[in-house]
Coordinates of C-alpha atoms in Angstrom, one line a residue:
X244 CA -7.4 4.4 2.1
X245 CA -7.2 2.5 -0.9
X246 CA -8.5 -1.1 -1.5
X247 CA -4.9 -1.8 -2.4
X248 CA -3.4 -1.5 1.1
X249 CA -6.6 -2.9 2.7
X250 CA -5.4 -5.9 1.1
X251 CA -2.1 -5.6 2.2
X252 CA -3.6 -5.0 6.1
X253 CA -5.7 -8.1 5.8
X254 CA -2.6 -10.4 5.0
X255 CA -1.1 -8.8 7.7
X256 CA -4.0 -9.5 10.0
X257 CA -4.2 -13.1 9.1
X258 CA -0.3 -13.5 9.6
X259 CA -0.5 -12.1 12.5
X260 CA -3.3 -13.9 14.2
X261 CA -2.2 -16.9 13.4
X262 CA 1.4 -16.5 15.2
X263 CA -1.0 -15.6 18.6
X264 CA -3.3 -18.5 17.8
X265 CA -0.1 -20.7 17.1
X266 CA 1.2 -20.0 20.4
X267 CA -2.3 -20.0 22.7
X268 CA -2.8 -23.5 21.2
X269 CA 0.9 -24.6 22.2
X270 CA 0.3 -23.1 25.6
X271 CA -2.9 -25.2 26.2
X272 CA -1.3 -28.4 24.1
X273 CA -4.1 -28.9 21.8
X274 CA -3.4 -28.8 17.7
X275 CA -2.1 -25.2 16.3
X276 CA -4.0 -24.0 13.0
X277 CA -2.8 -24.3 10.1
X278 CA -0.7 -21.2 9.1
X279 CA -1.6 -19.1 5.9
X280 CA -0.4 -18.6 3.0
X281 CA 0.8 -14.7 3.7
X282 CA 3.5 -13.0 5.1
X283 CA 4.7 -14.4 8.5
X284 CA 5.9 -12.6 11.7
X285 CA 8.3 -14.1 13.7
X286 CA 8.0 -13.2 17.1
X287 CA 5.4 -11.7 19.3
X288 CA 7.7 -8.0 19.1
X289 CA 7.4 -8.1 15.3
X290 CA 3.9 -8.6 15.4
X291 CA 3.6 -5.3 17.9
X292 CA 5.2 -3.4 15.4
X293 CA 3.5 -4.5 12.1
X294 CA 0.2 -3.5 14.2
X295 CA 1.9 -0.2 14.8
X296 CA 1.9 0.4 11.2
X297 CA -1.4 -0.7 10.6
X298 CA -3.2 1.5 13.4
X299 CA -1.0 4.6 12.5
X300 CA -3.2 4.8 9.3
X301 CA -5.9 6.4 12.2
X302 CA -3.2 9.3 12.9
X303 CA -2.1 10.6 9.6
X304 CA 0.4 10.1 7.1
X305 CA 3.9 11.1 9.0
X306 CA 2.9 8.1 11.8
X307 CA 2.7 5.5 9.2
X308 CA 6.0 6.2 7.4
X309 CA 7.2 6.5 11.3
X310 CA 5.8 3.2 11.9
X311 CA 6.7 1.7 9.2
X312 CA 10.3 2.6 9.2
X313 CA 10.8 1.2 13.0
X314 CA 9.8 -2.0 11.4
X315 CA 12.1 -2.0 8.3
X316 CA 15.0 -0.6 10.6
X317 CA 14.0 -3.4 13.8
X318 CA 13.3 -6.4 11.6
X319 CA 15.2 -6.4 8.6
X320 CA 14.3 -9.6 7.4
X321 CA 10.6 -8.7 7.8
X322 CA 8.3 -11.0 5.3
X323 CA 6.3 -7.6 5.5
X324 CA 8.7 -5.3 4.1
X325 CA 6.5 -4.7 1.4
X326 CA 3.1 -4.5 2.8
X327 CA 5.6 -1.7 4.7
X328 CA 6.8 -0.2 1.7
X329 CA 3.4 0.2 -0.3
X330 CA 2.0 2.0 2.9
X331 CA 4.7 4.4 3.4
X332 CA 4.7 4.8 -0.3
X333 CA 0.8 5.3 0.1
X334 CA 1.7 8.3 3.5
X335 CA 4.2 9.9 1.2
X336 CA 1.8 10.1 -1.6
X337 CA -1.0 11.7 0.4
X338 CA 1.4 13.7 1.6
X339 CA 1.9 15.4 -2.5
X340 CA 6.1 13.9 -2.3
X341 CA 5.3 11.7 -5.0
X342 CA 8.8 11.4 -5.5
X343 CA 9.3 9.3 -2.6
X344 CA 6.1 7.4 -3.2
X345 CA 7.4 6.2 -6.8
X346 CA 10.9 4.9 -4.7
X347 CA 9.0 2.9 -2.4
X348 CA 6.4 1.2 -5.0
X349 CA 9.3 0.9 -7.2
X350 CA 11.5 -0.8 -3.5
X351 CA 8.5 -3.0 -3.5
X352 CA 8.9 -3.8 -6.9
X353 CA 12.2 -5.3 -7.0
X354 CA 11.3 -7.5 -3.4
X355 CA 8.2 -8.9 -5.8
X356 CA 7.9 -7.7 -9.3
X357 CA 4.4 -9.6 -9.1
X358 CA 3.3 -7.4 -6.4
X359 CA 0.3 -6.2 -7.3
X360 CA -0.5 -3.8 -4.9
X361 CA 2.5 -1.5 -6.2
X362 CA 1.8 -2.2 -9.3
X363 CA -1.4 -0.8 -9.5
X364 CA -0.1 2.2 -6.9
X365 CA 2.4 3.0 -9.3
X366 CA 0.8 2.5 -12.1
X367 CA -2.4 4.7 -11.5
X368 CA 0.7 7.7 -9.3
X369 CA 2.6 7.6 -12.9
X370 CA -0.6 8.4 -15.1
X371 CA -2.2 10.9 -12.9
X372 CA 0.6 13.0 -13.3
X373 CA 1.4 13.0 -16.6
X374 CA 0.9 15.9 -18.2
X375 CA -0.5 16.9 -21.9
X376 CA 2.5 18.7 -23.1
X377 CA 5.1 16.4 -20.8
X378 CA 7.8 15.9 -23.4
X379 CA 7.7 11.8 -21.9
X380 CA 4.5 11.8 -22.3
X381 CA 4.3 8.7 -24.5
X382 CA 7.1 6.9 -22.6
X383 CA 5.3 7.5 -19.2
X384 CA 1.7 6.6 -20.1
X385 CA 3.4 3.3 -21.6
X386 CA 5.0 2.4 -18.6
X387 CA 2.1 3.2 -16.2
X388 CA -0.8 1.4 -18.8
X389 CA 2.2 -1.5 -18.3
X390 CA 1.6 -1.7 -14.7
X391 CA -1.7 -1.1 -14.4
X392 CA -2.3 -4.1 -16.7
X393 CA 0.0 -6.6 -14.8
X394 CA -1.7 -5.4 -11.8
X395 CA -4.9 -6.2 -12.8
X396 CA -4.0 -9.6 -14.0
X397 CA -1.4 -10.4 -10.8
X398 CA -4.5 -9.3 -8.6
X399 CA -7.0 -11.4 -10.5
X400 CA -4.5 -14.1 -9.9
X401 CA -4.1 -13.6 -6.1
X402 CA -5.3 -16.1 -3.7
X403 CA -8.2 -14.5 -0.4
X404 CA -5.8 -13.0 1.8
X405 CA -7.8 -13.8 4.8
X406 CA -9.1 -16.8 4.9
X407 CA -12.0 -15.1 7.2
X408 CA -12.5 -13.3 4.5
X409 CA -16.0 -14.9 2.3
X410 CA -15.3 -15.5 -1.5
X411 CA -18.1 -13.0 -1.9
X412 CA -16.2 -10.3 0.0
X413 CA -12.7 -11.2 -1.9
X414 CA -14.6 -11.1 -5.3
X415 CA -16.1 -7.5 -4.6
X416 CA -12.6 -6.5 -3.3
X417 CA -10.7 -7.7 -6.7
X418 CA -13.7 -6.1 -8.6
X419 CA -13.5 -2.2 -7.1
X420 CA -9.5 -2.5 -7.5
X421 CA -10.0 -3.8 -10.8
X422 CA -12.1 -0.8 -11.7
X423 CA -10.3 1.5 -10.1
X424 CA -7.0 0.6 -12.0
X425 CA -9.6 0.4 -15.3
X426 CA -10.5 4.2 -14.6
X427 CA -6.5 5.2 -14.5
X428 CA -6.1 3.3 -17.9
X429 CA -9.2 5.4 -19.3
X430 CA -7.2 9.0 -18.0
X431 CA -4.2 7.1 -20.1
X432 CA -6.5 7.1 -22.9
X433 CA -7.4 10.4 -22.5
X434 CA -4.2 12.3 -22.7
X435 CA -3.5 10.3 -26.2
X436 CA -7.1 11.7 -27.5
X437 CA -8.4 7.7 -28.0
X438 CA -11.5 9.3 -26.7
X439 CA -13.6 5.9 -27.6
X440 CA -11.1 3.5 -26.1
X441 CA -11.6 5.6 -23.1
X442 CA -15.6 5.6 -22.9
X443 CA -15.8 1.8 -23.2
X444 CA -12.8 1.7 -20.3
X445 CA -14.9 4.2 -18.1
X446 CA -18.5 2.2 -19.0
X447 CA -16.8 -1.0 -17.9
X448 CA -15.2 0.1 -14.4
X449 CA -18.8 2.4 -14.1
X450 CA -20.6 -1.2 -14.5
X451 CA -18.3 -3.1 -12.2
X452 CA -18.5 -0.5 -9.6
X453 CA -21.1 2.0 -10.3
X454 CA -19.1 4.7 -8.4
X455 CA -20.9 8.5 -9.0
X456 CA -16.9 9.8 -9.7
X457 CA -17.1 7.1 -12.6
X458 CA -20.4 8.0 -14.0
X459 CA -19.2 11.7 -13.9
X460 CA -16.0 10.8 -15.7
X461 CA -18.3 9.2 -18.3

């Protein structure tokens, strides 16, 4: 699963946790927490299903885009919708119908064009298949450099999505993702033959996240 939609899960979590804390502290009268800063649910049914989503990841692709279609279809003004979309985009891409991926990253796009987590999905689904001799070639590997770029700066830009979550653990979240995406923009690099702006773009994700794949690429 990729650092991406862990993200995603952990805003969900915190959301989440916070409506059942919100409503155990009501029940026993004493002061509710203060809510974060992520998406919302709004009733205890919504939260069932944005767990459904979540654990489906455990059974395969075809039970999250399930999942996650019973809660775009039951709760249609879902502040998840595109935590939603990115996964299903995700299930469709490891499923190889990277047409329908690219629909839902783009869907997710136009809720938040600052969504980083499509962004960077997009971005790194539109350079890996781009061919050598694709007549687009140019135009694609623009648009998917383009992305990837505004993801890495949206997602250095993001606040913790947990608040559980250390500063420690959100840096070394934000770094792999950052590398990751860095390693997409060196494959970019690649198919236009600027061979040494893709060794320093490999050296620098290799030294934020020294990854074997990313040594090998090297």
């Amino acid at each position: 699963m990729k650092r991406t939609i862990l993200l995603g899960i952990l805003a969900a979590a915190a959301g989440c946790g916070a409506l059942m804390a919100q409503q155990s502290k009501a029940q026993t009268g004493s002061q509710a927490p203060a809510q974060p800063a992520g998406p919302k649910p709004k009733s205890n049914e919504e939260v069932k299903a944005v767990n459904a989503m979540i654990n489906a990841q455990q059974q395969g692709p075809d039970a999250v885009i399930k999942a996650a279609d019973e809660l775009l279809t039951k709760f249609a003004d879902t502040e998840f919708k595109a935590l939603a979309l990115g996964m299903e985009g995700d299930a469709y891409q490891r499923k190889g119908d990277y047409a329908k991926a690219e629909i839902n990253y783009q869907d997710a796009l136009k809720l938040n064009p600052k969504d980083f987590q499509a962004e960077l999905q997009l971005g790194s689904l539109i350079v890996g298949h781009t061919g050598e001799n694709d007549l687009n070639k140019d135009q694609d590997l623009t648009e998917g450099e383009g992305l990837l770029n505004r993801g890495i700066a949206d997602l250095k830009a993001a606040r913790k999505p947990n608040t559980q979550m250390t500063d420690e653990q959100w840096a070394a979240l934000q770094k792999g993702e950052v590398a990751d995406a860095t390693v997409n923009l060196a494959k970019a690099s690649l198919l236009r033959k600027k061979y040494d702006d893709a060794i320093a773009q490999y050296k620098a994700a290799a030294e934020a996240d020294p990854q074997p794949a990313y040594q090998a690429y090297l």
